[in-house]
Short mmCIF file of N, CA, C and O in Angstrom, two decimals:
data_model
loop_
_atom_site.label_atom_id
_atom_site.label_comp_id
_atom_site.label_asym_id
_atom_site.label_seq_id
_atom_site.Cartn_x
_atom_site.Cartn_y
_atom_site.Cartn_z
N UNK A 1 -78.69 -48.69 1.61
CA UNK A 1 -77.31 -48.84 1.22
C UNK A 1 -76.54 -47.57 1.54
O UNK A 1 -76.99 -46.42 1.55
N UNK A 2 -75.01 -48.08 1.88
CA UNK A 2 -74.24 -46.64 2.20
C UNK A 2 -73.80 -46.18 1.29
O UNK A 2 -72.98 -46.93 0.77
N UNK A 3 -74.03 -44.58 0.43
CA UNK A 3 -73.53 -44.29 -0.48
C UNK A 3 -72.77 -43.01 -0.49
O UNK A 3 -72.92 -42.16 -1.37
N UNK A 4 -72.03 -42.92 0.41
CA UNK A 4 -71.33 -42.34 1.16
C UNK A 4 -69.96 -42.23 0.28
O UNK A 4 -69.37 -43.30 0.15
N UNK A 5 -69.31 -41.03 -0.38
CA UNK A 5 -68.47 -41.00 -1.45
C UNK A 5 -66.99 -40.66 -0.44
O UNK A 5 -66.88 -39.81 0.45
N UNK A 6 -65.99 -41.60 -0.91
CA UNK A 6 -64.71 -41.52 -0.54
C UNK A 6 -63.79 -40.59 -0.84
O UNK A 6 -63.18 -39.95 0.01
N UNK A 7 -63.71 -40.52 -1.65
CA UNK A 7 -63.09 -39.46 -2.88
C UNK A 7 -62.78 -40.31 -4.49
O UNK A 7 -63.22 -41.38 -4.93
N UNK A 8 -61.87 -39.32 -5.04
CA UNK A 8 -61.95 -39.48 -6.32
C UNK A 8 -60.15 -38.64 -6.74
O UNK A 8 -59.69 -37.78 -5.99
N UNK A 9 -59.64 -38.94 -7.57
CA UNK A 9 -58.41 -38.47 -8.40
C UNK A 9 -58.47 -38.12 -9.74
O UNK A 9 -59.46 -38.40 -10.41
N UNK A 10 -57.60 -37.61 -10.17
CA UNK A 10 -57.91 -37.39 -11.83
C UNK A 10 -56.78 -36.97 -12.35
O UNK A 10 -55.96 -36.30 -11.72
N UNK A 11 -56.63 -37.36 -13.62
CA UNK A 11 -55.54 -36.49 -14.30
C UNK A 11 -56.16 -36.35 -15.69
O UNK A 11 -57.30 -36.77 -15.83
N UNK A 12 -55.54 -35.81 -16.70
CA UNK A 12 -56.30 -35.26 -17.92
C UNK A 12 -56.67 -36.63 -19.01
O UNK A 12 -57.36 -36.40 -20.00
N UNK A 13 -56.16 -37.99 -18.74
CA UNK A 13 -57.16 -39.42 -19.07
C UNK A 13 -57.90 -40.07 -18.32
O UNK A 13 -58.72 -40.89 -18.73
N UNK A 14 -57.67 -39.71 -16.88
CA UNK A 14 -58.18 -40.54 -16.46
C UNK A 14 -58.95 -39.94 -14.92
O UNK A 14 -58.21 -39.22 -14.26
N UNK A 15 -60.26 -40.17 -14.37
CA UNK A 15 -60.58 -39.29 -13.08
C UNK A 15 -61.56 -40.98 -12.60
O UNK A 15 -62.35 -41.72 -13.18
N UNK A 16 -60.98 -40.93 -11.43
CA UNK A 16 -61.39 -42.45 -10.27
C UNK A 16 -62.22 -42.17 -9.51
O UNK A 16 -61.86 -41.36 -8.65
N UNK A 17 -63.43 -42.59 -9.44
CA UNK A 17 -64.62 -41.92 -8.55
C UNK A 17 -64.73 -43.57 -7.36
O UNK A 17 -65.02 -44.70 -7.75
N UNK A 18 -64.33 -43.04 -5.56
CA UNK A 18 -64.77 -44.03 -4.97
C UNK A 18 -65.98 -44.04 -4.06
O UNK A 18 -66.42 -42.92 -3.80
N UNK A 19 -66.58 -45.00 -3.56
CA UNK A 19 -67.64 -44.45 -2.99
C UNK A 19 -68.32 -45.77 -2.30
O UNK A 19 -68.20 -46.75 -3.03
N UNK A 20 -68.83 -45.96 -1.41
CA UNK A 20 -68.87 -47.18 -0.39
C UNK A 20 -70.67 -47.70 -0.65
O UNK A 20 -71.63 -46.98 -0.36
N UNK A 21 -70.73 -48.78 -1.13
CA UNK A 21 -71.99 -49.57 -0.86
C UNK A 21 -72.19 -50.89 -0.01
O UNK A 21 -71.87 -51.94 -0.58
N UNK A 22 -72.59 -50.94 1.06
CA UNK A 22 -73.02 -51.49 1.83
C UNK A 22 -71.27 -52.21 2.74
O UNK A 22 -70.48 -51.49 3.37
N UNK A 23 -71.15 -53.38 2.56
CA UNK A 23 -69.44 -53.42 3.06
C UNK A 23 -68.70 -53.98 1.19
O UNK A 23 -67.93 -54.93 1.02
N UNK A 24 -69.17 -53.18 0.25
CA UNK A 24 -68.37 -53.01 -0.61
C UNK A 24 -67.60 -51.38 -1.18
O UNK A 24 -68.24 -50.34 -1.05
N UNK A 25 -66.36 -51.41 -1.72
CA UNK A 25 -65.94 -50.29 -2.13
C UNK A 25 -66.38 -50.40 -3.76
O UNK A 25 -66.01 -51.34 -4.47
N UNK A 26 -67.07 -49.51 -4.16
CA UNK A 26 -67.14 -49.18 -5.83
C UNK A 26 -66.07 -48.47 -6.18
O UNK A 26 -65.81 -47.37 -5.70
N UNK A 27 -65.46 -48.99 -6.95
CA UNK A 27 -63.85 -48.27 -7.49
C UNK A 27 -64.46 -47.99 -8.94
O UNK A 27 -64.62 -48.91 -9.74
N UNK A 28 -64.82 -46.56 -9.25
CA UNK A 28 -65.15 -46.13 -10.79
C UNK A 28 -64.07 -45.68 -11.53
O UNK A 28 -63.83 -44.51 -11.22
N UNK A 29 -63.17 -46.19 -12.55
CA UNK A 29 -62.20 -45.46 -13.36
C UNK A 29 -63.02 -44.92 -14.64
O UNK A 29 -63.95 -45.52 -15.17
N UNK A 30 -62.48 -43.59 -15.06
CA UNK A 30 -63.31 -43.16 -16.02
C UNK A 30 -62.26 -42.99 -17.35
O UNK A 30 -61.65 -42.02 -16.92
N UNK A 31 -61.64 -43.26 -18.68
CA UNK A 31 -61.19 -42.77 -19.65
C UNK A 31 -59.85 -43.54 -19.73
O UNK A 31 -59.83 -44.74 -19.48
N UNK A 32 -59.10 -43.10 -19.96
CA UNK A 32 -57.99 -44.35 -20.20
C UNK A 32 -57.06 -45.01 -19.17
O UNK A 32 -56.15 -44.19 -19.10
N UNK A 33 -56.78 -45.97 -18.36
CA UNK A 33 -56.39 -46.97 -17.75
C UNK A 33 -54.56 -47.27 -18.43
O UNK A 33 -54.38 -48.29 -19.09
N UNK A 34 -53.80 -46.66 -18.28
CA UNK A 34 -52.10 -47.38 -19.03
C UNK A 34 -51.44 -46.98 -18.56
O UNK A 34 -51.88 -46.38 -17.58
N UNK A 35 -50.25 -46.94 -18.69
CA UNK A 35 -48.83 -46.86 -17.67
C UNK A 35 -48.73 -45.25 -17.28
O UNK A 35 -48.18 -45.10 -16.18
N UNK A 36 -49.14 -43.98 -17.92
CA UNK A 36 -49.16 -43.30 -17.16
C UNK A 36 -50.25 -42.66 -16.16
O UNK A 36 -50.29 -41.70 -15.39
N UNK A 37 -51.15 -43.71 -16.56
CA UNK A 37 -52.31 -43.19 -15.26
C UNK A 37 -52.77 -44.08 -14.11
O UNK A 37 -53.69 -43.85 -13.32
N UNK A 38 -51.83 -45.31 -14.17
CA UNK A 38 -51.83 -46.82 -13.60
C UNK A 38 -52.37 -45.98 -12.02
O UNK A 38 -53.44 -45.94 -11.42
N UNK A 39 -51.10 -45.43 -11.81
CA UNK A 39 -50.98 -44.61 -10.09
C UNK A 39 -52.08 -44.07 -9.49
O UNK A 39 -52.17 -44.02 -8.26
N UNK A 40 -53.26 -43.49 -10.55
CA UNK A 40 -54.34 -43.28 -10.28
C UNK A 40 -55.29 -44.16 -10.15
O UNK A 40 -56.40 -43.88 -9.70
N UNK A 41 -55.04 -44.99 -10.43
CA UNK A 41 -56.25 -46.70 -9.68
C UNK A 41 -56.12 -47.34 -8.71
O UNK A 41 -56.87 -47.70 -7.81
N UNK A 42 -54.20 -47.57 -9.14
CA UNK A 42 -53.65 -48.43 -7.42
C UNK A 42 -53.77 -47.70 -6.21
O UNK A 42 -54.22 -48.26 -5.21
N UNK A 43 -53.39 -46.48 -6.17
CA UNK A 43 -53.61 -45.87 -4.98
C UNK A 43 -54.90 -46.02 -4.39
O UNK A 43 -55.01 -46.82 -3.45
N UNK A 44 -56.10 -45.24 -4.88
CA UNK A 44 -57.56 -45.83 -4.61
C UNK A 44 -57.94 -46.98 -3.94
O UNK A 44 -58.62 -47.10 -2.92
N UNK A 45 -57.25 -48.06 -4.86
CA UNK A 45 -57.53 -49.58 -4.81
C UNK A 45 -57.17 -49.72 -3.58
O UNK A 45 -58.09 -50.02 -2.82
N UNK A 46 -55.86 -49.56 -3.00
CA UNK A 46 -54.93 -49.54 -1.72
C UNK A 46 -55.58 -49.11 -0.75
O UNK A 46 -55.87 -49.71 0.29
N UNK A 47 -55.82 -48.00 -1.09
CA UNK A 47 -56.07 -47.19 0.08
C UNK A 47 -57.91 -47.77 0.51
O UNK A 47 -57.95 -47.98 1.72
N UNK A 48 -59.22 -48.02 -0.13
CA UNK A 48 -59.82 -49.04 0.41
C UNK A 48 -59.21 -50.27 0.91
O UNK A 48 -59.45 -50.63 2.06
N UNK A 49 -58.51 -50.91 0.21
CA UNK A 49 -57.85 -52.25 1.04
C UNK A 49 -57.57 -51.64 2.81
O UNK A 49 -58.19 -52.03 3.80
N UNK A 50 -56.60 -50.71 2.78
CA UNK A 50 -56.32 -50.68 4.01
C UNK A 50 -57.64 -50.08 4.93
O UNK A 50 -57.87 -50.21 6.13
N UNK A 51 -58.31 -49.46 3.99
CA UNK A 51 -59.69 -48.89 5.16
C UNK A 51 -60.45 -50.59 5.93
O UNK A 51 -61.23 -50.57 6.88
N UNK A 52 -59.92 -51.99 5.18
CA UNK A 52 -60.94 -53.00 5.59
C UNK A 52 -61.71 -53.12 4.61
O UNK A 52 -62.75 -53.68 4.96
N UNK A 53 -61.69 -52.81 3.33
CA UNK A 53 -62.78 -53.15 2.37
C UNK A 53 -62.06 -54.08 1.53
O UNK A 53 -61.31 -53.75 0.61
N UNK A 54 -62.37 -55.38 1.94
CA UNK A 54 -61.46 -56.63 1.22
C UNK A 54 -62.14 -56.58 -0.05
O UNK A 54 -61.58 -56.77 -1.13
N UNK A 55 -63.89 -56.23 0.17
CA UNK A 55 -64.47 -56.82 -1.37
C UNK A 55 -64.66 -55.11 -2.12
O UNK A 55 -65.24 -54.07 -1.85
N UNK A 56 -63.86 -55.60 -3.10
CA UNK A 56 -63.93 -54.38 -4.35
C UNK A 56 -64.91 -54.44 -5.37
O UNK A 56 -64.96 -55.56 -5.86
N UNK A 57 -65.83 -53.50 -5.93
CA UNK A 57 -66.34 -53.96 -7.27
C UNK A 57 -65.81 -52.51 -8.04
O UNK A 57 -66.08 -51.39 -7.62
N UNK A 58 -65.05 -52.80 -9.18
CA UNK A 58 -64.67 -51.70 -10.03
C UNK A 58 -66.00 -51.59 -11.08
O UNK A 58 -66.97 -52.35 -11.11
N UNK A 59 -65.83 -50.83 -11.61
CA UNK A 59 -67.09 -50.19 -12.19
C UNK A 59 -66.72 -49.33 -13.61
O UNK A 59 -66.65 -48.14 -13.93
N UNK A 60 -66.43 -51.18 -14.52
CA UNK A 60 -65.37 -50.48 -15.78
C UNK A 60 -66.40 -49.90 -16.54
O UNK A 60 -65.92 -49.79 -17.67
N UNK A 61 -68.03 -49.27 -16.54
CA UNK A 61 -68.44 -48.96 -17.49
C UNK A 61 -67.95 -47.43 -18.21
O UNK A 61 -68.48 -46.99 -19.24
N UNK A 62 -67.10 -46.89 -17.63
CA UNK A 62 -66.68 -45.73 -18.43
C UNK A 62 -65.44 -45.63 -18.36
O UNK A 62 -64.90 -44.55 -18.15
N UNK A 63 -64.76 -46.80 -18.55
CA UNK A 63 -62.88 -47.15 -18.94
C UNK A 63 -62.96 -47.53 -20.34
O UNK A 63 -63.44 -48.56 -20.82
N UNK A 64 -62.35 -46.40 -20.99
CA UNK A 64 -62.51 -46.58 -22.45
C UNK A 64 -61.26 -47.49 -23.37
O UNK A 64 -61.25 -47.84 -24.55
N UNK A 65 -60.06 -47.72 -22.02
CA UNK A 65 -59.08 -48.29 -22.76
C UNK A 65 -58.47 -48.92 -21.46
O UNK A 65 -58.87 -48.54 -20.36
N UNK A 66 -57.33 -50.04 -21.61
CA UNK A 66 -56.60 -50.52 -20.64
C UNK A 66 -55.51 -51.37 -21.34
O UNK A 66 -55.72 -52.39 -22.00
N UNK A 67 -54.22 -50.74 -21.07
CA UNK A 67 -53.53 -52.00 -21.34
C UNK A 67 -53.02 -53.09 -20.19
O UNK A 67 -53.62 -53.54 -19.21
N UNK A 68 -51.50 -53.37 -20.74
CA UNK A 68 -50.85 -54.45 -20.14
C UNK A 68 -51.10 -53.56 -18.28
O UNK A 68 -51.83 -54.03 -17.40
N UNK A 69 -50.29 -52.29 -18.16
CA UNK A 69 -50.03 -52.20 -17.08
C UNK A 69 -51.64 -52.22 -16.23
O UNK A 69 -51.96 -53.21 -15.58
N UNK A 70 -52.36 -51.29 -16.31
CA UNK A 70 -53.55 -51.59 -16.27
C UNK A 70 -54.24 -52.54 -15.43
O UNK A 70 -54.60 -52.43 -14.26
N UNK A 71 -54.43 -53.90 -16.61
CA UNK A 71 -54.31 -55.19 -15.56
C UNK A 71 -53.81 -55.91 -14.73
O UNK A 71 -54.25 -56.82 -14.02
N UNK A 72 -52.47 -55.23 -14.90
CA UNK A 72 -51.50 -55.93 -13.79
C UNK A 72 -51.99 -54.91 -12.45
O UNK A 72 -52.08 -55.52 -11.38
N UNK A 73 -52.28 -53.55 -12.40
CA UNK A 73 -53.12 -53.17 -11.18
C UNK A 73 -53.90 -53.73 -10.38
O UNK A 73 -53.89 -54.02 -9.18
N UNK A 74 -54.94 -53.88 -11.69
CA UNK A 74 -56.50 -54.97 -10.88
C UNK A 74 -55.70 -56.22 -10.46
O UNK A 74 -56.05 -56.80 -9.44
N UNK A 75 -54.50 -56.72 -11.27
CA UNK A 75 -54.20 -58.29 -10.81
C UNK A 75 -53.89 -58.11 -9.58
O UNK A 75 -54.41 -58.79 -8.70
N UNK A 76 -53.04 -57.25 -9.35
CA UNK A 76 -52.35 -56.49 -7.52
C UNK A 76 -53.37 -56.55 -6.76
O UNK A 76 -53.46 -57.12 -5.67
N UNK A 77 -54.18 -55.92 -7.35
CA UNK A 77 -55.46 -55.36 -5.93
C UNK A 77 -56.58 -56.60 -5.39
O UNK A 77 -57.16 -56.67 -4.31
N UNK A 78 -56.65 -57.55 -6.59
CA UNK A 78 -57.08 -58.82 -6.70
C UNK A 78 -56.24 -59.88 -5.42
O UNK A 78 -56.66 -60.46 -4.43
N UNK A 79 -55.17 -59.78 -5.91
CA UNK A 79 -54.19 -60.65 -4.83
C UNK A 79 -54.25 -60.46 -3.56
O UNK A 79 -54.46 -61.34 -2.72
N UNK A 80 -53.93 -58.42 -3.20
CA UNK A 80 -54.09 -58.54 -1.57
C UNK A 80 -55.41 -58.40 -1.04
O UNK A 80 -55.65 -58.18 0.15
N UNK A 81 -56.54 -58.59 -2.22
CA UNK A 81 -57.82 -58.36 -1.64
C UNK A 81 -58.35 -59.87 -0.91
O UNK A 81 -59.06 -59.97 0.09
N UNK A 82 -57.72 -61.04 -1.79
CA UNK A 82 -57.53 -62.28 -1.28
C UNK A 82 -56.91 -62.55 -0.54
O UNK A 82 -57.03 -63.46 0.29
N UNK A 83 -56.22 -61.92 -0.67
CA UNK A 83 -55.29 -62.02 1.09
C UNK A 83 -56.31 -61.49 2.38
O UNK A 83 -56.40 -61.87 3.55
N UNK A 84 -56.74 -60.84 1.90
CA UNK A 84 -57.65 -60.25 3.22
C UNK A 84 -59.11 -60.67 3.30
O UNK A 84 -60.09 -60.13 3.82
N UNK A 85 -58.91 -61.90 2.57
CA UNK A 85 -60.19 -62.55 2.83
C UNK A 85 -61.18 -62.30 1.50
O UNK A 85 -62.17 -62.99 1.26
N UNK A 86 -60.76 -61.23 0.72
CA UNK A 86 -62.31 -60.81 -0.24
C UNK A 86 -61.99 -61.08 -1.84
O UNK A 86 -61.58 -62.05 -2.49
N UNK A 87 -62.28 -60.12 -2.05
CA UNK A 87 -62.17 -60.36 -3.46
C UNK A 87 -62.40 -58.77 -4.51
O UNK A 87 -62.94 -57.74 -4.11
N UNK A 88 -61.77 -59.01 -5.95
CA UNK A 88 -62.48 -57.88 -6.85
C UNK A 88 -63.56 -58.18 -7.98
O UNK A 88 -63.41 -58.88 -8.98
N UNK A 89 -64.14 -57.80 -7.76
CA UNK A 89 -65.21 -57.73 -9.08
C UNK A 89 -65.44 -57.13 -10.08
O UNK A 89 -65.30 -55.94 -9.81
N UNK A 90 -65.67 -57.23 -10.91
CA UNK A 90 -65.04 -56.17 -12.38
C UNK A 90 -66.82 -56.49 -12.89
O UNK A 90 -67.41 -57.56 -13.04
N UNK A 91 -67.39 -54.84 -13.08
CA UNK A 91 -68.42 -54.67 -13.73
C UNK A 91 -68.99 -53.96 -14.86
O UNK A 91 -69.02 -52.77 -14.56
N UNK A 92 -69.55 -54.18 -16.27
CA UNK A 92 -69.77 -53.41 -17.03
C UNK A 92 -68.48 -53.01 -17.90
O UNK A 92 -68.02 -51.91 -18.18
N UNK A 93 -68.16 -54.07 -18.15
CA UNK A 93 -67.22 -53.53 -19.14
C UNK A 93 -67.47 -53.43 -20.21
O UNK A 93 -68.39 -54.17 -20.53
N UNK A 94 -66.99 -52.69 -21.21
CA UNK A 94 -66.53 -52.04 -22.28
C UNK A 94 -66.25 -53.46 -23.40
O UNK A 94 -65.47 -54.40 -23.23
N UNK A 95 -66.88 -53.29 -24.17
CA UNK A 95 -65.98 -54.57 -25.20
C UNK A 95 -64.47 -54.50 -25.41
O UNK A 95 -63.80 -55.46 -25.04
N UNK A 96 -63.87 -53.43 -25.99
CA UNK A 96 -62.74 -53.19 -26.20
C UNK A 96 -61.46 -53.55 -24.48
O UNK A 96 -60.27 -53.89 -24.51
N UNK A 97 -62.18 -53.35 -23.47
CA UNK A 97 -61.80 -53.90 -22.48
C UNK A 97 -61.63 -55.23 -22.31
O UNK A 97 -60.59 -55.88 -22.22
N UNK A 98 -63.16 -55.70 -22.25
CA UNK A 98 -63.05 -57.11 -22.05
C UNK A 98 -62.98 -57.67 -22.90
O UNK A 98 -63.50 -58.79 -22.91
N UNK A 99 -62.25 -57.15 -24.12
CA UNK A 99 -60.90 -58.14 -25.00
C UNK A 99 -59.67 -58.32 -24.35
O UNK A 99 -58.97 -59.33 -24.31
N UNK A 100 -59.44 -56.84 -23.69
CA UNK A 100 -57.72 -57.23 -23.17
C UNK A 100 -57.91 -58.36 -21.86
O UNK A 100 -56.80 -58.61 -21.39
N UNK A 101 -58.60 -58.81 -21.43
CA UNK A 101 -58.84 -59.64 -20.30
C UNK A 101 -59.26 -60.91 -21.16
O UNK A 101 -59.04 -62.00 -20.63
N UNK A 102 -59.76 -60.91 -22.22
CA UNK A 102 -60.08 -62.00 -22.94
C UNK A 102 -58.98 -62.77 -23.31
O UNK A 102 -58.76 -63.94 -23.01
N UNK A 103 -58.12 -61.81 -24.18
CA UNK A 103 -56.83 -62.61 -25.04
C UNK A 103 -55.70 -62.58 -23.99
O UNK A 103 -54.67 -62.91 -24.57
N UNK A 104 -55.44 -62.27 -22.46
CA UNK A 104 -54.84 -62.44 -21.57
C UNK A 104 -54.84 -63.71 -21.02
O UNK A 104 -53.86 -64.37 -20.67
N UNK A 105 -56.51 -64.13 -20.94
CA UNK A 105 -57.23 -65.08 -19.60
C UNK A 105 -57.33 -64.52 -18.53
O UNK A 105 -57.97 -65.06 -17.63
N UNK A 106 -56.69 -63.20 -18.36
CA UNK A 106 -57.39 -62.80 -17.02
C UNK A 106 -58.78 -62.48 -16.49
O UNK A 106 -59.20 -62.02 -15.43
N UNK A 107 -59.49 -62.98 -17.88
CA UNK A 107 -61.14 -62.88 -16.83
C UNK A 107 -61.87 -63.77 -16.68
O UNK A 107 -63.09 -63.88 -16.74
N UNK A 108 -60.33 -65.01 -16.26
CA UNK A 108 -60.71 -66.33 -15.20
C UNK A 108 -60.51 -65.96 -14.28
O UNK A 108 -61.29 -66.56 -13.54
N UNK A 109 -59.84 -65.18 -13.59
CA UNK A 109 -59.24 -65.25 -12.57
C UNK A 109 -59.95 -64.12 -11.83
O UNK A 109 -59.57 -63.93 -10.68
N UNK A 110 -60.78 -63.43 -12.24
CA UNK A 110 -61.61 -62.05 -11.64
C UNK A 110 -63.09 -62.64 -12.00
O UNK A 110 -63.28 -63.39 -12.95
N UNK A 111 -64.21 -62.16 -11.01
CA UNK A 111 -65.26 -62.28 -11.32
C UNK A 111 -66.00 -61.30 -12.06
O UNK A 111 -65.90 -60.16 -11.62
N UNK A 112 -66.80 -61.48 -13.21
CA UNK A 112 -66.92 -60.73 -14.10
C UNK A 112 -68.57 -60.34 -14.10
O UNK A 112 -69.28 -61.32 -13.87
N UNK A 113 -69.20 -59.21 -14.29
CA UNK A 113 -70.56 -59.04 -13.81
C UNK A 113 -71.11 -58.21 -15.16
O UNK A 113 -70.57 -57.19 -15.59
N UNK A 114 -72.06 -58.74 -15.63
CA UNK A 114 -72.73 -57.76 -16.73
C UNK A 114 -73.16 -55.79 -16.53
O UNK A 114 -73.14 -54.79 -17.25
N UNK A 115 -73.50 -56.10 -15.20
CA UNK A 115 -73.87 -55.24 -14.69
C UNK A 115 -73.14 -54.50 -13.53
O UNK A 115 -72.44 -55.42 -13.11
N UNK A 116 -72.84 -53.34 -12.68
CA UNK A 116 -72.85 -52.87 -11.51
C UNK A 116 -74.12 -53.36 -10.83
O UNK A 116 -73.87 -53.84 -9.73
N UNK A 117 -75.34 -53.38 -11.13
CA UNK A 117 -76.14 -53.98 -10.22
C UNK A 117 -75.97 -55.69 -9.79
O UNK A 117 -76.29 -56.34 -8.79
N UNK A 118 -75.51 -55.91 -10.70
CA UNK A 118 -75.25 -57.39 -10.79
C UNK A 118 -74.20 -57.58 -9.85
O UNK A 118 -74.25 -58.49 -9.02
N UNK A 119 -73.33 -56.87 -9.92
CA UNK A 119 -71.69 -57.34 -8.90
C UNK A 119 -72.50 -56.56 -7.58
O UNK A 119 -72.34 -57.36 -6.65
N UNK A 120 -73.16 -55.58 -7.13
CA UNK A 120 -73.58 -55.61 -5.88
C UNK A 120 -74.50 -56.45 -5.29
O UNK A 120 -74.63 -56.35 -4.07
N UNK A 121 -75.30 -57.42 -6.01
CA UNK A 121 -77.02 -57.99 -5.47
C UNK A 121 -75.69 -59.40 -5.09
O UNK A 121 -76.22 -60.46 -4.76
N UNK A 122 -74.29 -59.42 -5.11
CA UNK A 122 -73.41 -60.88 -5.03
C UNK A 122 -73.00 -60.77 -3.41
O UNK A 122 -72.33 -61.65 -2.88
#
């Protein structure tokens, strides 16, 4: 597998670790996910999209919070990742997370993986 690290961003909630496995991008957000650290996911997210990495797997096991804006990111990156043929995968989440995707319904609309090993063996 290629584990070949992209880069990473940070600000004092939140630091995005990316890093390439096989023809997937692992998008890691680490600490809180909300309207002022949104800029630090989408960009990431984007900027694999345009490298050609349609299929995303984020890697919520160390996103300790997320709100409204948040999801509307992953919903973005979800949309043009389908546009380009792929898809996002959301792994290891957090309970407190995968409530806000619970009482939304948005985790019909994303594929949801117990594991990071689990969203890569897909």
């Amino acid at each position: 597998m290629d584990r070949g690290t992209v880069g990473s961003a940070q600000s004092g909630r939140l630091l995005v670790e990316v890093r390439t496995e096989g023809l997937s991008a692992v998008v890691t957000p680490a600490g809180e996910l909300d309207h002022h650290t949104a800029d630090l996911l989408r960009e990431p997210l984007d900027a694999c999209l345009e490298k050609g990495y349609a299929r995303l797997v984020v890697d919520c096991s160390r996103l300790e919070f997320c709100d409204s804006t948040g999801l509307n990111v992953l919903l973005g990156a979800r949309l043009k990742a389908e546009a380009a043929g792929g898809a996002v995968h959301l792994a290891a989440m957090q309970p407190v997370v995968a409530r806000v995707f619970e009482i939304t319904g948005a985790e019909a609309v994303f594929t949801v993986h117990d594991s990071l090993a689990a969203a890569l063996a897909v």
